[in-house]
Every structure is written in structure tokens, then in C-alpha cells.
PDB file of N, CA and C in Angstrom:
ATOM      1  N   MET A 927      21.734 -85.887  28.259  1.00 41.00           N
ATOM      2  CA  MET A 927      21.726 -86.883  28.173  1.00 41.00           C
ATOM      3  C   MET A 927      21.602 -87.454  29.950  1.00 41.00           C
ATOM      4  N   SER A 928      20.633 -87.857  30.226  1.00 42.00           N
ATOM      5  CA  SER A 928      20.780 -88.272  32.019  1.00 42.00           C
ATOM      6  C   SER A 928      21.624 -88.726  32.210  1.00 42.00           C
ATOM      7  N   ASP A 929      22.147 -89.762  32.006  1.00 48.00           N
ATOM      8  CA  ASP A 929      22.739 -90.727  32.509  1.00 48.00           C
ATOM      9  C   ASP A 929      24.669 -90.295  32.433  1.00 48.00           C
ATOM     10  N   SER A 930      24.977 -88.938  31.499  1.00 47.00           N
ATOM     11  CA  SER A 930      25.844 -88.192  31.937  1.00 47.00           C
ATOM     12  C   SER A 930      25.910 -86.561  32.171  1.00 47.00           C
ATOM     13  N   ALA A 931      24.736 -86.696  33.190  1.00 51.00           N
ATOM     14  CA  ALA A 931      24.456 -85.011  33.619  1.00 51.00           C
ATOM     15  C   ALA A 931      26.033 -84.717  34.631  1.00 51.00           C
ATOM     16  N   ASP A 932      25.854 -85.914  35.259  1.00 54.00           N
ATOM     17  CA  ASP A 932      27.524 -85.485  35.783  1.00 54.00           C
ATOM     18  C   ASP A 932      28.417 -85.713  35.675  1.00 54.00           C
ATOM     19  N   LEU A 933      28.358 -85.690  34.522  1.00 71.00           N
ATOM     20  CA  LEU A 933      29.728 -85.695  33.671  1.00 71.00           C
ATOM     21  C   LEU A 933      30.360 -83.931  33.356  1.00 71.00           C
ATOM     22  N   THR A 934      31.587 -83.561  33.507  1.00 91.00           N
ATOM     23  CA  THR A 934      31.466 -81.943  32.821  1.00 91.00           C
ATOM     24  C   THR A 934      31.622 -81.741  31.744  1.00 91.00           C
ATOM     25  N   ILE A 935      31.447 -81.509  30.730  1.00 95.00           N
ATOM     26  CA  ILE A 935      31.778 -81.220  29.192  1.00 95.00           C
ATOM     27  C   ILE A 935      32.789 -79.947  29.091  1.00 95.00           C
ATOM     28  N   ALA A 936      33.796 -80.325  28.164  1.00 96.00           N
ATOM     29  CA  ALA A 936      34.666 -79.245  28.298  1.00 96.00           C
ATOM     30  C   ALA A 936      34.369 -78.334  27.360  1.00 96.00           C
ATOM     31  N   ASP A 937      33.749 -78.561  26.004  1.00 97.00           N
ATOM     32  CA  ASP A 937      32.802 -77.882  25.088  1.00 97.00           C
ATOM     33  C   ASP A 937      32.037 -78.722  24.334  1.00 97.00           C
ATOM     34  N   ARG A 938      30.794 -78.136  23.595  1.00 97.00           N
ATOM     35  CA  ARG A 938      29.935 -78.357  22.923  1.00 97.00           C
ATOM     36  C   ARG A 938      29.890 -77.611  21.320  1.00 97.00           C
ATOM     37  N   TRP A 939      28.543 -78.981  20.557  1.00 97.00           N
ATOM     38  CA  TRP A 939      28.979 -77.804  19.533  1.00 97.00           C
ATOM     39  C   TRP A 939      27.620 -78.672  18.572  1.00 97.00           C
ATOM     40  N   ASP A 940      26.737 -77.630  18.687  1.00 98.00           N
ATOM     41  CA  ASP A 940      25.349 -77.746  17.824  1.00 98.00           C
ATOM     42  C   ASP A 940      25.768 -77.935  15.696  1.00 98.00           C
ATOM     43  N   ALA A 941      25.728 -79.000  15.348  1.00 97.00           N
ATOM     44  CA  ALA A 941      26.876 -79.117  14.325  1.00 97.00           C
ATOM     45  C   ALA A 941      24.924 -79.255  12.990  1.00 97.00           C
ATOM     46  N   GLY A 942      24.243 -78.905  13.921  1.00 96.00           N
ATOM     47  CA  GLY A 942      22.602 -79.158  13.054  1.00 96.00           C
ATOM     48  C   GLY A 942      22.697 -80.419  12.037  1.00 96.00           C
ATOM     49  N   ASP A 943      22.636 -80.123  10.516  1.00 96.00           N
ATOM     50  CA  ASP A 943      22.256 -81.214   9.904  1.00 96.00           C
ATOM     51  C   ASP A 943      23.631 -81.091   8.899  1.00 96.00           C
ATOM     52  N   LEU A 944      24.703 -80.825   9.142  1.00 93.00           N
ATOM     53  CA  LEU A 944      25.150 -80.836   8.793  1.00 93.00           C
ATOM     54  C   LEU A 944      25.365 -82.176   8.193  1.00 93.00           C
ATOM     55  N   GLY A 945      26.215 -82.796   6.773  1.00 89.00           N
ATOM     56  CA  GLY A 945      26.346 -84.162   6.668  1.00 89.00           C
ATOM     57  C   GLY A 945      28.232 -84.841   6.746  1.00 89.00           C
ATOM     58  N   CYS A 946      28.055 -86.310   6.696  1.00 84.00           N
ATOM     59  CA  CYS A 946      28.678 -86.959   7.254  1.00 84.00           C
ATOM     60  C   CYS A 946      31.114 -86.184   7.114  1.00 84.00           C
ATOM     61  N   GLY A 947      30.688 -85.692   5.802  1.00 88.00           N
ATOM     62  CA  GLY A 947      32.028 -84.341   4.975  1.00 88.00           C
ATOM     63  C   GLY A 947      32.463 -83.775   6.324  1.00 88.00           C
ATOM     64  N   GLU A 948      31.385 -82.904   5.948  1.00 93.00           N
ATOM     65  CA  GLU A 948      32.118 -80.961   6.678  1.00 93.00           C
ATOM     66  C   GLU A 948      31.842 -82.053   7.530  1.00 93.00           C
ATOM     67  N   LEU A 949      30.573 -82.036   8.589  1.00 94.00           N
ATOM     68  CA  LEU A 949      30.580 -82.870  10.008  1.00 94.00           C
ATOM     69  C   LEU A 949      32.351 -82.940  10.147  1.00 94.00           C
ATOM     70  N   VAL A 950      32.508 -84.190  10.047  1.00 92.00           N
ATOM     71  CA  VAL A 950      33.861 -84.495  10.311  1.00 92.00           C
ATOM     72  C   VAL A 950      34.865 -84.215  10.577  1.00 92.00           C
ATOM     73  N   MET A 951      35.171 -82.890   9.175  1.00 93.00           N
ATOM     74  CA  MET A 951      36.538 -81.935   9.238  1.00 93.00           C
ATOM     75  C   MET A 951      36.070 -81.309  10.241  1.00 93.00           C
ATOM     76  N   GLN A 952      34.762 -80.197  10.989  1.00 95.00           N
ATOM     77  CA  GLN A 952      35.015 -79.859  11.540  1.00 95.00           C
ATOM     78  C   GLN A 952      35.064 -80.418  13.001  1.00 95.00           C
ATOM     79  N   LEU A 953      34.248 -81.420  13.491  1.00 96.00           N
ATOM     80  CA  LEU A 953      34.854 -82.351  14.132  1.00 96.00           C
ATOM     81  C   LEU A 953      35.987 -82.568  14.261  1.00 96.00           C
ATOM     82  N   ARG A 954      37.219 -82.524  14.083  1.00 95.00           N
ATOM     83  CA  ARG A 954      37.838 -82.799  13.935  1.00 95.00           C
ATOM     84  C   ARG A 954      38.940 -81.665  14.505  1.00 95.00           C
ATOM     85  N   SER A 955      37.922 -80.878  14.057  1.00 95.00           N
ATOM     86  CA  SER A 955      39.028 -79.544  14.325  1.00 95.00           C
ATOM     87  C   SER A 955      38.354 -78.633  15.797  1.00 95.00           C
ATOM     88  N   GLN A 956      37.580 -79.045  16.083  1.00 95.00           N
ATOM     89  CA  GLN A 956      36.877 -79.129  17.421  1.00 95.00           C
ATOM     90  C   GLN A 956      37.632 -80.200  18.640  1.00 95.00           C
ATOM     91  N   MET A 957      37.446 -81.662  18.300  1.00 96.00           N
ATOM     92  CA  MET A 957      38.554 -82.238  19.052  1.00 96.00           C
ATOM     93  C   MET A 957      39.323 -81.645  19.575  1.00 96.00           C
ATOM     94  N   LEU A 958      40.526 -80.862  18.601  1.00 95.00           N
ATOM     95  CA  LEU A 958      41.667 -80.900  18.780  1.00 95.00           C
ATOM     96  C   LEU A 958      42.073 -79.480  19.510  1.00 95.00           C
ATOM     97  N   ALA A 959      41.433 -78.918  19.603  1.00 95.00           N
ATOM     98  CA  ALA A 959      41.248 -77.866  20.745  1.00 95.00           C
ATOM     99  C   ALA A 959      40.975 -77.793  22.084  1.00 95.00           C
ATOM    100  N   LEU A 960      40.762 -79.572  22.078  1.00 96.00           N
ATOM    101  CA  LEU A 960      40.731 -80.975  23.778  1.00 96.00           C
ATOM    102  C   LEU A 960      41.759 -80.987  24.055  1.00 96.00           C
ATOM    103  N   GLN A 961      41.883 -80.962  25.432  1.00 96.00           N
ATOM    104  CA  GLN A 961      42.955 -81.438  26.173  1.00 96.00           C
ATOM    105  C   GLN A 961      42.481 -83.388  26.301  1.00 96.00           C
ATOM    106  N   PRO A 962      43.602 -83.696  26.360  1.00 96.00           N
ATOM    107  CA  PRO A 962      43.551 -85.398  26.480  1.00 96.00           C
ATOM    108  C   PRO A 962      42.244 -85.604  27.208  1.00 96.00           C
ATOM    109  N   GLY A 963      41.364 -86.430  27.296  1.00 95.00           N
ATOM    110  CA  GLY A 963      40.362 -86.604  28.817  1.00 95.00           C
ATOM    111  C   GLY A 963      39.000 -86.395  28.659  1.00 95.00           C
ATOM    112  N   GLU A 964      39.096 -84.890  27.804  1.00 96.00           N
ATOM    113  CA  GLU A 964      38.362 -83.915  28.159  1.00 96.00           C
ATOM    114  C   GLU A 964      37.006 -84.762  27.013  1.00 96.00           C
ATOM    115  N   LEU A 965      35.896 -83.637  27.952  1.00 97.00           N
ATOM    116  CA  LEU A 965      34.587 -84.259  26.969  1.00 97.00           C
ATOM    117  C   LEU A 965      33.742 -83.674  25.662  1.00 97.00           C
ATOM    118  N   PHE A 966      33.445 -83.838  24.929  1.00 98.00           N
ATOM    119  CA  PHE A 966      32.863 -82.607  23.794  1.00 98.00           C
ATOM    120  C   PHE A 966      31.361 -83.221  23.409  1.00 98.00           C
ATOM    121  N   GLU A 967      30.289 -82.419  23.403  1.00 98.00           N
ATOM    122  CA  GLU A 967      29.349 -83.094  23.731  1.00 98.00           C
ATOM    123  C   GLU A 967      28.766 -82.462  21.829  1.00 98.00           C
ATOM    124  N   LEU A 968      28.700 -83.181  21.156  1.00 98.00           N
ATOM    125  CA  LEU A 968      28.501 -82.992  19.527  1.00 98.00           C
ATOM    126  C   LEU A 968      26.575 -82.930  19.079  1.00 98.00           C
ATOM    127  N   ILE A 969      26.166 -82.015  19.003  1.00 97.00           N
ATOM    128  CA  ILE A 969      24.370 -81.948  18.385  1.00 97.00           C
ATOM    129  C   ILE A 969      24.357 -82.453  16.350  1.00 97.00           C
ATOM    130  N   ALA A 970      24.211 -83.131  16.758  1.00 97.00           N
ATOM    131  CA  ALA A 970      23.901 -83.331  15.119  1.00 97.00           C
ATOM    132  C   ALA A 970      22.779 -84.166  14.767  1.00 97.00           C
ATOM    133  N   THR A 971      22.088 -83.137  13.595  1.00 97.00           N
ATOM    134  CA  THR A 971      20.613 -84.019  12.896  1.00 97.00           C
ATOM    135  C   THR A 971      20.936 -85.117  11.892  1.00 97.00           C
ATOM    136  N   ASP A 972      21.735 -84.802  11.380  1.00 96.00           N
ATOM    137  CA  ASP A 972      21.818 -85.415   9.970  1.00 96.00           C
ATOM    138  C   ASP A 972      20.985 -86.811  10.289  1.00 96.00           C
ATOM    139  N   GLU A 973      20.318 -87.494   9.383  1.00 94.00           N
ATOM    140  CA  GLU A 973      20.001 -88.990   9.958  1.00 94.00           C
ATOM    141  C   GLU A 973      21.499 -89.947  10.307  1.00 94.00           C
ATOM    142  N   GLY A 974      22.788 -89.859   8.799  1.00 94.00           N
ATOM    143  CA  GLY A 974      23.425 -91.071   9.281  1.00 94.00           C
ATOM    144  C   GLY A 974      24.565 -90.419   9.912  1.00 94.00           C
ATOM    145  N   ALA A 975      24.582 -88.845  11.573  1.00 95.00           N
ATOM    146  CA  ALA A 975      24.820 -89.079  11.607  1.00 95.00           C
ATOM    147  C   ALA A 975      25.752 -90.182  13.316  1.00 95.00           C
ATOM    148  N   VAL A 976      24.042 -91.187  13.155  1.00 95.00           N
ATOM    149  CA  VAL A 976      23.725 -92.257  14.019  1.00 95.00           C
ATOM    150  C   VAL A 976      24.520 -93.293  14.117  1.00 95.00           C
ATOM    151  N   ILE A 977      25.437 -93.281  12.462  1.00 94.00           N
ATOM    152  CA  ILE A 977      26.563 -94.761  12.284  1.00 94.00           C
ATOM    153  C   ILE A 977      27.709 -93.580  11.852  1.00 94.00           C
ATOM    154  N   ASP A 978      27.546 -92.288  11.705  1.00 94.00           N
ATOM    155  CA  ASP A 978      29.265 -91.704  10.895  1.00 94.00           C
ATOM    156  C   ASP A 978      29.537 -91.582  12.593  1.00 94.00           C
ATOM    157  N   ILE A 979      28.568 -90.707  13.328  1.00 96.00           N
ATOM    158  CA  ILE A 979      30.009 -90.375  14.807  1.00 96.00           C
ATOM    159  C   ILE A 979      30.656 -91.615  15.220  1.00 96.00           C
ATOM    160  N   PRO A 980      29.837 -92.730  15.528  1.00 97.00           N
ATOM    161  CA  PRO A 980      30.984 -93.764  16.171  1.00 97.00           C
ATOM    162  C   PRO A 980      31.917 -95.048  15.216  1.00 97.00           C
ATOM    163  N   ALA A 981      31.484 -94.422  13.871  1.00 96.00           N
ATOM    164  CA  ALA A 981      32.230 -95.489  13.047  1.00 96.00           C
ATOM    165  C   ALA A 981      33.917 -94.176  13.195  1.00 96.00           C
ATOM    166  N   TRP A 982      33.541 -92.631  13.308  1.00 96.00           N
ATOM    167  CA  TRP A 982      34.542 -91.640  13.192  1.00 96.00           C
ATOM    168  C   TRP A 982      35.340 -92.205  14.224  1.00 96.00           C
ATOM    169  N   CYS A 983      35.107 -91.842  15.164  1.00 97.00           N
ATOM    170  CA  CYS A 983      35.992 -92.357  16.882  1.00 97.00           C
ATOM    171  C   CYS A 983      36.411 -93.470  16.740  1.00 97.00           C
ATOM    172  N   SER A 984      36.019 -94.749  15.981  1.00 97.00           N
ATOM    173  CA  SER A 984      36.657 -95.282  15.942  1.00 97.00           C
ATOM    174  C   SER A 984      37.764 -95.847  15.417  1.00 97.00           C
ATOM    175  N   LEU A 985      37.176 -95.002  14.373  1.00 96.00           N
ATOM    176  CA  LEU A 985      38.481 -94.239  13.046  1.00 96.00           C
ATOM    177  C   LEU A 985      39.801 -93.405  13.706  1.00 96.00           C
ATOM    178  N   THR A 986      39.235 -92.839  14.722  1.00 96.00           N
ATOM    179  CA  THR A 986      39.848 -91.822  15.065  1.00 96.00           C
ATOM    180  C   THR A 986      41.109 -91.956  16.783  1.00 96.00           C
ATOM    181  N   GLY A 987      40.063 -93.040  17.352  1.00 97.00           N
ATOM    182  CA  GLY A 987      40.675 -93.364  18.274  1.00 97.00           C
ATOM    183  C   GLY A 987      40.071 -92.351  19.674  1.00 97.00           C
ATOM    184  N   HIS A 988      39.126 -91.874  19.427  1.00 98.00           N
ATOM    185  CA  HIS A 988      38.521 -91.265  20.484  1.00 98.00           C
ATOM    186  C   HIS A 988      37.266 -91.646  20.717  1.00 98.00           C
ATOM    187  N   SER A 989      36.801 -91.638  22.149  1.00 97.00           N
ATOM    188  CA  SER A 989      35.704 -92.827  23.221  1.00 97.00           C
ATOM    189  C   SER A 989      34.661 -91.894  22.721  1.00 97.00           C
ATOM    190  N   LEU A 990      32.941 -92.675  22.268  1.00 98.00           N
ATOM    191  CA  LEU A 990      31.980 -92.317  22.614  1.00 98.00           C
ATOM    192  C   LEU A 990      31.317 -92.663  23.255  1.00 98.00           C
ATOM    193  N   ALA A 991      31.294 -91.861  24.501  1.00 97.00           N
ATOM    194  CA  ALA A 991      30.522 -91.520  25.830  1.00 97.00           C
ATOM    195  C   ALA A 991      29.228 -91.815  25.700  1.00 97.00           C
ATOM    196  N   ALA A 992      28.789 -91.747  25.052  1.00 97.00           N
ATOM    197  CA  ALA A 992      27.225 -91.675  25.051  1.00 97.00           C
ATOM    198  C   ALA A 992      26.798 -91.018  23.919  1.00 97.00           C
ATOM    199  N   ALA A 993      25.626 -92.137  23.618  1.00 97.00           N
ATOM    200  CA  ALA A 993      24.876 -91.693  22.082  1.00 97.00           C
ATOM    201  C   ALA A 993      23.387 -91.474  22.432  1.00 97.00           C
ATOM    202  N   HIS A 994      22.825 -90.599  22.107  1.00 97.00           N
ATOM    203  CA  HIS A 994      21.364 -90.222  23.101  1.00 97.00           C
ATOM    204  C   HIS A 994      21.243 -89.589  21.693  1.00 97.00           C
ATOM    205  N   PRO A 995      20.732 -90.523  20.204  1.00 96.00           N
ATOM    206  CA  PRO A 995      20.117 -89.157  18.634  1.00 96.00           C
ATOM    207  C   PRO A 995      19.808 -88.127  19.226  1.00 96.00           C
ATOM    208  N   PRO A 996      19.930 -87.283  18.925  1.00 97.00           N
ATOM    209  CA  PRO A 996      21.063 -86.140  18.426  1.00 97.00           C
ATOM    210  C   PRO A 996      22.331 -85.732  19.495  1.00 97.00           C
ATOM    211  N   GLN A 997      22.659 -86.409  20.019  1.00 97.00           N
ATOM    212  CA  GLN A 997      23.061 -85.799  21.327  1.00 97.00           C
ATOM    213  C   GLN A 997      24.486 -87.220  21.311  1.00 97.00           C
ATOM    214  N   PHE A 998      25.604 -86.531  21.255  1.00 98.00           N
ATOM    215  CA  PHE A 998      26.714 -87.554  21.713  1.00 98.00           C
ATOM    216  C   PHE A 998      27.814 -87.162  21.768  1.00 98.00           C
ATOM    217  N   LEU A 999      28.430 -87.238  22.970  1.00 98.00           N
ATOM    218  CA  LEU A 999      29.016 -87.571  24.110  1.00 98.00           C
ATOM    219  C   LEU A 999      30.612 -88.433  23.578  1.00 98.00           C
ATOM    220  N   ILE A1000      31.522 -87.571  23.180  1.00 98.00           N
ATOM    221  CA  ILE A1000      32.694 -87.787  22.850  1.00 98.00           C
ATOM    222  C   ILE A1000      33.732 -87.419  23.573  1.00 98.00           C
ATOM    223  N   GLN A1001      34.971 -88.766  24.618  1.00 97.00           N
ATOM    224  CA  GLN A1001      35.710 -88.328  24.909  1.00 97.00           C
ATOM    225  C   GLN A1001      37.143 -88.174  24.053  1.00 97.00           C
ATOM    226  N   ARG A1002      37.992 -87.035  24.239  1.00 97.00           N
ATOM    227  CA  ARG A1002      38.791 -87.188  23.249  1.00 97.00           C
ATOM    228  C   ARG A1002      40.023 -87.702  23.416  1.00 97.00           C
ATOM    229  N   LYS A1003      40.643 -88.601  22.479  1.00 96.00           N
ATOM    230  CA  LYS A1003      41.846 -89.988  23.447  1.00 96.00           C
ATOM    231  C   LYS A1003      43.127 -89.288  23.822  1.00 96.00           C
ATOM    232  N   ASP A1004      43.702 -89.889  24.185  1.00 91.00           N
ATOM    233  CA  ASP A1004      45.498 -89.655  25.152  1.00 91.00           C
ATOM    234  C   ASP A1004      45.491 -88.950  25.208  1.00 91.00           C
ATOM    235  N   SER A1005      46.079 -89.304  23.181  1.00 76.00           N
ATOM    236  CA  SER A1005      47.770 -88.650  22.590  1.00 76.00           C
ATOM    237  C   SER A1005      47.165 -88.372  21.317  1.00 76.00           C
TER     238      SER A1005
END
């Protein structure tokens, strides 16, 4: 992600081609391990991730800081 290269990534996860259900369940656990405001880099190659990840962020309150599929940069919500 060239436009976010100066941001500090707290953690990363390559989810490969996991589909929506399993992907978001594991992503939830990954995000809980972060401190509020920290950034998480997700690599998700499943075709549905382009729709699923922004929708999941919207539902959970996390911010989608950048999306350059298959890379997604998610900022953990404040609380």
C-alpha cells in the first residue's frame, strides 16, 4: 500500500482465500488483540472480501483506513 507506507502496522494476517464466515470470525479475534487506534493489515484473496471487509468494518465500528485488494488496512475502534 504505497499511500499508507508511512503508517505503523501493529499486526498482519494473511487470510488467503478464507470465505466470509470463517474470515470475519478469525478477523474479530485478531482485532481484539490490538489496542484501540492500532492498525492491522489484512491480506484476503477471496473474491467476496472486497464487499465483506468494508461491510464488517461498518458493522463493528472499526475503520477501513485503506483498501487495495487483496490488502486491507483496518484501524481498531476506540473501545
